[in-house]
Amino acid sequence: MYFKDIIGQQDIKRRLIESAQKKVVPHAQLFCEQGGAGAYPLALAYGRYLNCSHPSDTDACGECPSCIKFDALAHPDLHFVFPIISRKEKKKEVCDDYLPEWRDFLKGRPYFSLDNWLEVMDAGNSQATIYAKESEEIIRKLNLKIYEAAYRILLVWLPEKMHPSCANKLLKIIEEPPTNTIILMVSEEPDMVLGTILSRAQRVNVRGISREEMTEALVNREMLEPEQAKEVAHLSEGSYLKALELINVNEENAYYLERFKDMMRNSWARNVKGMKVLADTLAGIGRERQKSFLSYCQHLIRENFMYRFQTNDLNYMNRQEADFAVKFSPFVNERNVFDLMDELAKAERHIAQNVNAKMVFFDLSLRITVFIRR
Ligand SMILES: [Zn+2]
C-alpha cells in the first residue's frame, strides 16, 4: 500500500508525510473514519513511508529493502492486530494464527469492511473480537528488540472490537510505548473505543472521499462512463465501498433488464424456442435472484405503464430502462397491465414456494404472449 493507491485525502497525506520528514511522530494515533474512506490503507502507507530509506516528498520509494518487505506485508517490525474468531480446535486463537489469510486479504484490496473479513474467516454468526490473549502477544512483541526498522509499527484495526481486559492490559504500553514504536489504530466507531485509549492517542480524522475525487477514481479504476461515475459518486457518500456496492447493484439491474427484454421479445414473437432457452437460463441463477428478477419485472411493467402519461416525477427508471421504455411502453396499456402484474406476482410466489423454476418461467412467457398483444 502506497499513498498513491489511496483515493484523494491529500490533506492527510501531506500532514502524515510532514510528520515523518520532521521526525515528529506521535507514538499512538487513532485514524477515524465512517468506513470506505481509506483510513486503513492510509495508516499502512504511513507505516511504509516512515520506514522507507529513500522516500520522495509524496511517497515511499518502492525499491528499498524495507519497501520490498512491506510489499509482502512481511516486515519483521510490522505487527498486525485485528478482530478474529477464536477457534481453539483449529489452533486459531491470536492474530498471528490468521496471518496468511490476513496478508492475502490485504493484498487483494485496499478498501474493505469487517463483513469482507468475516467472510474470509467463514464467521457465520460469530462475532469477531480482539481477545484478551492478544494483549500478551502484543506486549511480548513490543518488548523484543527492533530488528532493522527506523520505526516499529503496530497496526491495530478496529480497536472498538477489543475485549476490555485486552484494552486495559495495553493502556500502559499505549501511553508509553518502547522507543521508536508507533501504534496506529484505525477505528470506524471511535465512540465505542475505550475512553482511556482514546485519551492516549492522537486523533486523525479521515473524512469521506470528495465527490470529484470519487468520480475520477470510478472512471479510472472501475472503467465507468463519466456520467455514471458522477451518479455513483453522488450516492456513495464518500465511501468507496458503498460506490462499489452501487456498481454491483447496477450490474445486476442491467442483467435483469436484458432478460426482461428477452422475455418480452420472445412473447411478442411467439418464439417458443427462445422461451425455453430463457427459462433454462433463469432456472440457473438461484432462487433469490429469480425472486428479485420477478419483482424487478413488476417494477418495469409499472414504470412503462406510467411512462405514457409522461409524468417525470412518477418515473423511477435509469437511463437504460428509460431508453427501452421509448419503444416498449406502447405495449403496456389499460387492457393488459393488471394481468401482466398478476402473472409476474404469481410467478414470484411460485418461486418462493419452490415450484420448478424452469416451468414457472416457461409458463410465464406463454401467458405473456396472450397479454402482450392486447
Ligand atoms: Zn523505500
CSV table of N, CA and C in Angstrom, one decimal, residues 6 54 62 106 190 231 290-291 306 337 357-358:
chain,number,residue,atom,x,y,z
A,6,ILE,N,-4.2,5.4,-2.6
A,6,ILE,CA,-5.4,5.8,-1.9
A,6,ILE,C,-6.1,7.0,-2.6
A,54,HIS,N,14.5,5.7,1.0
A,54,HIS,CA,14.6,6.8,0.1
A,54,HIS,C,13.2,7.4,-0.3
A,62,GLY,N,9.5,2.3,-2.9
A,62,GLY,CA,9.1,1.1,-3.6
A,62,GLY,C,10.3,0.1,-3.9
A,106,LEU,N,-5.4,-8.4,2.6
A,106,LEU,CA,-4.9,-7.0,2.4
A,106,LEU,C,-4.4,-6.8,1.0
A,190,PRO,N,-15.3,5.3,16.7
A,190,PRO,CA,-14.4,5.8,17.8
A,190,PRO,C,-15.2,5.9,19.1
A,231,GLU,N,-22.9,9.9,-11.0
A,231,GLU,CA,-24.1,9.5,-10.4
A,231,GLU,C,-23.8,8.6,-9.1
A,290,GLN,N,-33.9,-15.1,-8.8
A,290,GLN,CA,-35.1,-15.3,-9.5
A,290,GLN,C,-36.3,-14.4,-9.0
A,291,LYS,N,-36.3,-14.4,-7.6
A,291,LYS,CA,-37.4,-13.6,-7.0
A,291,LYS,C,-37.1,-12.1,-7.3
A,306,MET,N,-46.8,3.8,-16.6
A,306,MET,CA,-46.8,5.2,-16.2
A,306,MET,C,-46.1,6.1,-17.3
A,337,VAL,N,-52.2,-4.3,-18.3
A,337,VAL,CA,-51.2,-4.0,-17.2
A,337,VAL,C,-51.5,-4.9,-16.0
A,357,ALA,N,-38.4,-24.0,-11.3
A,357,ALA,CA,-38.2,-22.7,-11.9
A,357,ALA,C,-38.4,-22.7,-13.4
A,358,LYS,N,-37.9,-23.7,-14.0
A,358,LYS,CA,-37.9,-23.8,-15.5
A,358,LYS,C,-39.4,-23.7,-15.9
